[in-house]
Amino acid sequence: VTTPAVSGFQDVVSFLEQQAPHERIFYDGQFNGIFSFYLRAGDPDFQRGVVRGNKLLYPSAIDAKWHLTERVSSPAEVVALLRQECGCQWLVIERPIAAAIQRVKAWHHLREALKSPAFQFVRSFPIRYIKGPPADGHADDFYLDVYRLLHPGQTPKELQFSMPILGAGAVTKGKPVER
């Protein structure tokens, strides 16, 4: 069994630990699980959290091909949703686009919104992704771009999650894990 290797996430997480030690971080991209692992592993007191773009902006059932629900239809709606339902000042965005979500319009609206005056680009972090054994594996390097949402709005006390796998309009509510 070939296991891909990904490195570089520790650098962006260390940066965010210094800049946002008690905040939720918005992450959009296919490696949200790896990012969430490193962010949570360095946070035993549950002071930070992750809001995933594929859950807030374009939830689906399992993958983007099945019961996709795009919650935004313009860059302005992206900004509004981030301010009303997310409360994240810091955003981490994968670049370039993952092939699996190229057809998702909300993904493109998010990237367009990042060019607006509502956001400040902070910096990029290189990520190394090797498919296969290191000796003969193919490297697909990418970047994590960090942005700051100016005037992020209030952090909601209760979160709302669309659950497309349960049917159209299915929503559940919950509070973030706290210690």
XYZ file of N, CA and C in Angstrom:
537
model
N 0.853 -1.179 0.000
C 0.000 0.000 0.000
C 0.892 1.233 0.000
N 0.624 2.116 -0.933
C 1.382 3.358 -1.024
C 0.670 4.437 -0.221
N 1.411 5.081 0.653
C 0.848 6.141 1.473
C 1.473 7.474 1.068
N 0.657 8.443 0.682
C 1.232 9.749 0.330
C 1.825 10.436 1.571
N 2.805 11.272 1.326
C 3.442 12.037 2.403
C 3.207 13.517 2.166
N 2.790 14.213 3.211
C 2.544 15.647 3.119
C 3.346 16.322 4.226
N 4.073 17.380 3.865
C 4.833 18.106 4.883
C 4.700 19.612 4.660
N 4.814 20.356 5.733
C 4.725 21.809 5.668
C 3.573 22.382 6.474
N 2.630 21.541 6.881
C 1.481 22.033 7.636
C 1.892 22.564 9.003
N 2.954 21.998 9.583
C 3.399 22.447 10.893
C 3.770 23.929 10.879
N 4.340 24.405 9.775
C 4.757 25.810 9.696
C 3.569 26.759 9.738
N 2.534 26.465 8.966
C 1.364 27.359 8.959
C 0.635 27.283 10.297
N 0.570 26.110 10.886
C -0.093 25.973 12.192
C 0.691 26.729 13.265
N 2.013 26.653 13.249
C 2.827 27.418 14.212
C 2.586 28.914 14.062
N 2.504 29.371 12.816
C 2.214 30.781 12.556
C 0.866 31.173 13.154
N -0.153 30.343 12.934
C -1.496 30.654 13.445
C -1.576 30.543 14.963
N -0.793 29.650 15.553
C -0.756 29.557 17.017
C -0.293 30.880 17.621
N 0.623 31.557 16.939
C 1.115 32.850 17.426
C 0.124 33.972 17.130
N -0.473 33.969 15.938
C -1.350 35.054 15.521
C -2.769 34.934 16.081
N -3.252 33.716 16.240
C -4.644 33.492 16.643
C -4.722 32.363 17.675
N -4.163 32.570 18.868
C -4.080 31.482 19.842
C -5.424 31.001 20.403
N -6.479 31.801 20.271
C -7.770 31.431 20.864
C -8.917 31.547 19.858
N -8.644 31.397 18.575
C -9.665 31.655 17.555
C -9.952 30.431 16.699
N -11.082 30.492 16.025
C -11.399 29.530 14.977
C -10.697 29.976 13.708
N -10.289 28.985 12.915
C -9.617 29.237 11.650
C -10.475 28.624 10.541
N -10.702 29.382 9.482
C -11.419 28.882 8.310
C -10.401 28.226 7.384
N -10.694 27.007 6.915
C -9.795 26.300 6.000
C -10.591 25.818 4.804
N -10.057 26.082 3.609
C -10.705 25.571 2.409
C -9.692 24.848 1.544
N -9.963 23.570 1.295
C -9.116 22.748 0.454
C -9.252 21.285 0.809
N -8.661 20.442 -0.038
C -8.835 19.003 0.128
C -8.065 18.424 1.308
N -7.082 19.142 1.840
C -6.287 18.631 2.955
C -6.764 19.191 4.291
N -8.079 19.437 4.420
C -8.628 19.994 5.653
C -8.420 19.068 6.847
N -8.404 17.774 6.621
C -8.200 16.831 7.722
C -6.795 16.921 8.302
N -5.803 17.048 7.439
C -4.419 17.166 7.908
C -4.239 18.483 8.663
N -4.780 19.566 8.092
C -4.683 20.856 8.771
C -5.360 20.796 10.139
N -6.576 20.245 10.177
C -7.319 20.160 11.440
C -6.566 19.323 12.465
N -5.956 18.234 12.021
C -5.181 17.398 12.943
C -4.072 18.210 13.611
N -3.254 18.887 12.805
C -2.136 19.637 13.382
C -2.614 20.790 14.261
N -3.681 21.469 13.859
C -4.183 22.572 14.672
C -4.712 22.057 16.012
N -5.462 20.958 15.972
C -6.036 20.409 17.202
C -4.971 19.724 18.066
N -3.973 19.078 17.443
C -2.933 18.375 18.207
C -2.146 19.338 19.085
N -1.977 20.560 18.634
C -1.245 21.550 19.422
C -2.148 22.387 20.309
N -3.352 21.902 20.557
C -4.327 22.688 21.310
C -5.103 21.793 22.293
N -4.415 21.245 23.307
C -5.101 20.339 24.234
C -6.199 20.999 25.062
N -6.202 22.330 25.140
C -7.221 23.023 25.929
C -8.423 23.478 25.098
N -8.506 23.039 23.841
C -9.640 23.376 22.953
C -9.876 24.884 22.853
N -8.810 25.642 22.625
C -8.939 27.087 22.499
C -9.156 27.522 21.055
N -8.827 26.638 20.101
C -8.984 26.959 18.681
C -9.921 25.945 18.044
N -10.375 26.274 16.849
C -11.213 25.358 16.097
C -11.052 25.603 14.618
N -11.613 24.712 13.818
C -11.528 24.813 12.365
C -12.942 24.832 11.793
N -13.188 25.780 10.903
C -14.419 25.826 10.124
C -14.020 25.471 8.704
N -14.585 24.390 8.183
C -14.211 23.917 6.852
C -15.068 24.579 5.778
N -14.399 25.039 4.716
C -15.102 25.663 3.600
C -16.109 24.735 2.952
N -15.763 23.442 2.849
C -16.681 22.509 2.208
C -17.868 22.135 3.098
N -17.904 22.613 4.295
C -19.078 22.423 5.163
C -19.885 23.710 5.274
N -19.212 24.854 5.280
C -19.912 26.133 5.409
C -20.440 26.646 4.072
N -19.611 26.631 3.033
C -19.976 27.259 1.755
C -20.607 26.301 0.757
N -20.171 25.046 0.736
C -20.676 24.106 -0.268
C -20.745 22.678 0.281
N -21.628 22.457 1.260
C -21.736 21.114 1.834
C -22.280 20.109 0.816
N -21.870 18.870 0.999
C -22.361 17.775 0.171
C -22.412 16.520 1.033
N -22.873 15.454 0.439
C -22.896 14.166 1.117
C -21.688 13.378 0.640
N -20.724 13.207 1.446
C -19.483 12.483 1.188
C -18.525 13.273 0.298
N -18.878 13.554 -0.944
C -18.002 14.325 -1.820
C -18.831 15.310 -2.643
N -18.143 16.193 -3.350
C -18.815 17.288 -4.060
C -19.678 16.825 -5.232
N -19.660 15.554 -5.550
C -20.480 15.047 -6.652
C -21.863 14.575 -6.186
N -22.059 14.471 -4.890
C -23.276 13.853 -4.379
C -24.008 14.820 -3.451
N -25.173 15.258 -3.847
C -26.023 16.165 -3.068
C -25.329 17.484 -2.722
N -24.579 18.020 -3.670
C -23.896 19.291 -3.455
C -24.918 20.405 -3.219
N -24.679 21.210 -2.179
C -25.512 22.360 -1.866
C -24.612 23.586 -1.805
N -24.717 24.439 -2.793
C -23.904 25.649 -2.792
C -24.692 26.745 -2.081
N -24.148 27.216 -0.973
C -24.853 28.184 -0.138
C -24.599 29.630 -0.539
N -23.698 29.868 -1.476
C -23.383 31.219 -1.934
C -23.405 31.251 -3.453
N -23.790 32.402 -3.992
C -23.827 32.529 -5.457
C -23.075 33.763 -5.936
N -22.275 34.373 -5.052
C -21.473 35.536 -5.438
C -20.382 35.760 -4.392
N -19.338 36.497 -4.759
C -18.306 36.833 -3.765
C -18.869 37.619 -2.573
N -19.827 38.500 -2.818
C -20.426 39.276 -1.717
C -21.147 38.359 -0.731
N -21.800 37.318 -1.232
C -22.476 36.364 -0.342
C -21.466 35.564 0.473
N -20.290 35.311 -0.094
C -19.237 34.628 0.657
C -18.841 35.474 1.865
N -18.584 36.755 1.636
C -18.180 37.653 2.725
C -19.282 37.711 3.788
N -20.516 37.846 3.356
C -21.634 37.926 4.301
C -21.748 36.648 5.133
N -21.631 35.491 4.495
C -21.750 34.225 5.217
C -20.588 34.042 6.196
N -19.385 34.411 5.785
C -18.241 34.319 6.694
C -18.452 35.207 7.920
N -18.983 36.394 7.718
C -19.190 37.320 8.845
C -20.354 36.887 9.735
N -21.398 36.303 9.173
C -22.593 35.962 9.949
C -22.518 34.596 10.618
N -21.936 33.611 9.949
C -22.008 32.247 10.469
C -20.677 31.634 10.852
N -19.585 32.309 10.536
C -18.270 31.718 10.758
C -17.547 32.379 11.929
N -17.423 33.705 11.874
C -16.724 34.421 12.924
C -15.218 34.250 12.892
N -14.675 33.748 11.780
C -13.234 33.535 11.663
C -12.562 34.765 11.071
N -11.536 35.218 11.734
C -10.744 36.318 11.203
C -9.663 35.787 10.266
N -9.173 34.586 10.529
C -8.077 34.002 9.764
C -8.595 32.918 8.833
N -8.135 32.969 7.582
C -8.524 32.004 6.564
C -7.267 31.382 5.968
N -7.308 30.072 5.769
C -6.220 29.346 5.124
C -6.816 28.691 3.883
N -6.235 29.011 2.716
C -6.806 28.610 1.441
C -5.755 27.869 0.622
N -6.105 26.664 0.160
C -5.193 25.913 -0.699
C -5.138 26.530 -2.089
N -3.927 26.509 -2.668
C -3.723 26.964 -4.029
C -2.720 26.036 -4.678
N -2.935 25.492 -5.845
C -4.034 25.744 -6.775
C -5.268 24.921 -6.424
N -6.289 25.065 -7.225
C -7.556 24.386 -7.023
C -7.396 22.869 -7.166
N -8.018 22.147 -6.281
C -8.034 20.689 -6.376
C -8.999 20.284 -7.494
N -8.597 19.329 -8.290
C -9.410 18.900 -9.435
C -10.809 18.451 -9.009
N -10.909 17.864 -7.829
C -12.192 17.334 -7.369
C -13.259 18.404 -7.163
N -12.858 19.668 -6.958
C -13.854 20.709 -6.700
C -13.826 21.841 -7.719
N -13.180 21.634 -8.842
C -13.112 22.685 -9.845
C -14.480 23.122 -10.337
N -15.451 22.234 -10.348
C -16.775 22.594 -10.864
C -17.654 23.291 -9.822
N -17.214 23.388 -8.588
C -17.994 24.003 -7.519
C -17.887 25.526 -7.636
N -19.001 26.168 -7.930
C -19.006 27.624 -8.126
C -18.669 28.369 -6.837
N -19.106 27.865 -5.689
C -18.830 28.518 -4.407
C -17.330 28.623 -4.167
N -16.591 27.625 -4.612
C -15.141 27.653 -4.476
C -14.576 28.852 -5.222
N -15.050 29.072 -6.438
C -14.577 30.201 -7.242
C -15.029 31.535 -6.644
N -16.247 31.580 -6.106
C -16.731 32.809 -5.460
C -15.857 33.167 -4.255
N -15.422 32.158 -3.496
C -14.538 32.405 -2.361
C -13.231 33.014 -2.839
N -12.611 32.424 -3.861
C -11.333 32.948 -4.352
C -11.482 34.354 -4.921
N -12.615 34.638 -5.524
C -12.862 35.990 -6.040
C -13.048 36.971 -4.884
N -13.755 36.544 -3.848
C -13.977 37.398 -2.678
C -12.655 37.768 -2.004
N -11.697 36.863 -2.022
C -10.401 37.120 -1.381
C -9.647 38.273 -2.018
N -10.006 38.628 -3.234
C -9.371 39.756 -3.928
C -9.984 41.093 -3.525
N -11.090 41.062 -2.781
C -11.802 42.285 -2.412
C -11.140 42.968 -1.217
N -11.528 44.224 -0.965
C -10.965 44.949 0.187
C -11.396 44.383 1.542
N -12.294 43.412 1.548
C -12.723 42.799 2.809
C -11.623 41.921 3.409
N -10.614 41.566 2.586
C -9.569 40.646 3.023
C -8.188 41.267 2.873
N -7.291 40.817 3.732
C -5.888 41.197 3.642
C -5.084 39.912 3.458
N -4.308 39.839 2.375
C -3.404 38.708 2.188
C -2.271 38.850 3.196
N -1.934 37.750 3.896
C -0.897 37.801 4.923
C 0.390 37.132 4.437
N 0.300 35.869 4.044
C 1.481 35.175 3.514
C 1.125 33.797 2.997
N 2.077 33.198 2.274
C 1.911 31.852 1.716
C 2.903 30.895 2.368
N 2.484 29.639 2.464
C 3.337 28.579 2.994
C 3.404 27.460 1.961
N 4.601 27.019 1.573
C 4.707 25.908 0.628
C 4.414 24.581 1.325
N 3.724 23.704 0.615
C 3.393 22.368 1.124
C 3.934 21.342 0.129
N 4.568 20.319 0.637
C 5.130 19.255 -0.195
C 4.227 18.036 -0.094
N 3.759 17.565 -1.225
C 2.860 16.406 -1.288
C 3.487 15.386 -2.225
N 3.887 14.240 -1.682
C 4.536 13.199 -2.472
C 3.624 11.985 -2.536
N 3.265 11.605 -3.758
C 2.445 10.409 -3.994
C 3.398 9.252 -4.262
N 3.406 8.269 -3.399
C 4.263 7.105 -3.604
C 5.509 7.160 -2.756
N 6.338 6.122 -2.860
C 7.571 6.071 -2.069
C 8.486 7.252 -2.403
N 9.202 7.799 -1.418
C 10.047 8.976 -1.661
C 11.032 8.802 -2.820
N 11.571 7.617 -3.011
C 12.567 7.412 -4.068
C 11.996 7.614 -5.459
N 10.754 7.175 -5.679
C 10.175 7.301 -7.012
C 8.807 7.982 -7.006
N 8.441 8.579 -5.891
C 7.144 9.244 -5.788
C 7.085 10.522 -6.611
N 5.896 10.890 -6.989
C 5.669 12.109 -7.771
C 5.251 13.224 -6.820
N 5.941 14.356 -6.863
C 5.645 15.473 -5.969
C 4.654 16.427 -6.624
N 3.615 16.773 -5.901
C 2.648 17.792 -6.312
C 2.641 18.860 -5.234
N 3.562 19.796 -5.324
C 3.633 20.856 -4.328
C 2.490 21.838 -4.530
N 2.046 22.420 -3.435
C 1.000 23.438 -3.483
C 1.259 24.427 -2.366
N 0.379 25.395 -2.224
C 0.560 26.448 -1.225
C -0.675 26.577 -0.354
N -0.435 27.021 0.867
C -1.508 27.451 1.755
C -1.363 28.961 1.881
N -2.355 29.681 1.395
C -2.360 31.136 1.478
C -3.169 31.550 2.699
N -2.599 32.406 3.515
C -3.261 32.881 4.731
C -3.771 34.301 4.486
N -5.041 34.492 4.806
C -5.699 35.791 4.681
C -6.298 36.164 6.026
N -6.526 37.457 6.186
C -7.262 37.948 7.352
C -8.517 38.634 6.843
N -9.647 38.240 7.401
C -10.919 38.895 7.091
C -11.013 40.132 7.976
N -11.077 41.287 7.355
C -11.209 42.530 8.105
C -12.662 42.640 8.554
N -12.903 42.979 9.783
C -14.262 43.076 10.346
C -14.984 41.728 10.239
N -14.500 40.700 10.950
C -15.049 39.353 10.799
C -16.445 39.127 11.364
N -16.943 39.998 12.170
C -18.259 39.753 12.767
C -18.127 38.941 14.041
N -19.248 38.621 14.641
C -19.262 37.875 15.894
C -19.091 36.376 15.640
N -18.432 35.724 16.579
C -18.321 34.269 16.516
C -19.609 33.690 17.081
N -20.329 32.916 16.270
C -21.588 32.350 16.760
C -21.356 31.398 17.938
N -22.253 31.426 18.895
C -22.167 30.520 20.050
C -22.629 29.118 19.664
N -23.555 29.058 18.711
C -24.059 27.785 18.218
C -23.853 27.754 16.710
N -23.405 26.601 16.204
C -23.148 26.456 14.782
C -24.270 25.665 14.120
N -24.476 25.955 12.867
C -25.513 25.285 12.089
C -24.830 24.551 10.947
N -25.177 23.282 10.748
C -24.558 22.471 9.715
C -25.607 21.936 8.756
N -25.395 22.188 7.475
C -26.255 21.580 6.462
C -25.885 20.110 6.361
N -26.885 19.260 6.247
C -26.670 17.816 6.171
C -27.327 17.260 4.909
N -26.762 17.523 3.730
C -27.379 17.100 2.472
C -27.647 15.602 2.380
N -26.865 14.787 3.075
C -27.082 13.342 3.014
C -28.424 12.951 3.637
N -28.972 13.810 4.495
C -30.258 13.534 5.137
C -31.437 14.082 4.346
N -31.163 14.744 3.220
C -32.225 15.295 2.384
C -32.103 16.801 2.248
N -32.830 17.320 1.270
C -32.784 18.760 0.992
C -33.242 19.557 2.209
N -32.465 20.548 2.584
C -32.828 21.431 3.690
C -32.541 20.880 5.071
N -31.967 19.669 5.179
C -31.679 19.093 6.494
C -30.535 19.855 7.152
N -30.773 20.291 8.396
C -29.805 21.091 9.143
C -29.742 20.565 10.564
N -28.552 20.581 11.135
C -28.393 20.254 12.542
C -27.637 21.400 13.199
N -27.821 21.567 14.482
C -27.157 22.639 15.222
C -26.325 22.031 16.341
N -25.253 22.732 16.706
C -24.419 22.239 17.782
C -23.476 23.326 18.271
N -22.922 23.096 19.439
C -21.951 24.017 20.023
C -20.557 23.422 19.822
N -19.557 24.293 19.640
C -18.194 23.791 19.499
C -17.751 23.064 20.754
N -16.819 22.119 20.579
C -16.265 21.386 21.706
C -15.466 22.350 22.567
N -15.747 22.346 23.844
C -15.011 23.186 24.779
C -14.573 22.338 25.943
N -13.516 22.752 26.539
C -13.016 22.018 27.690
C -13.517 22.611 28.971
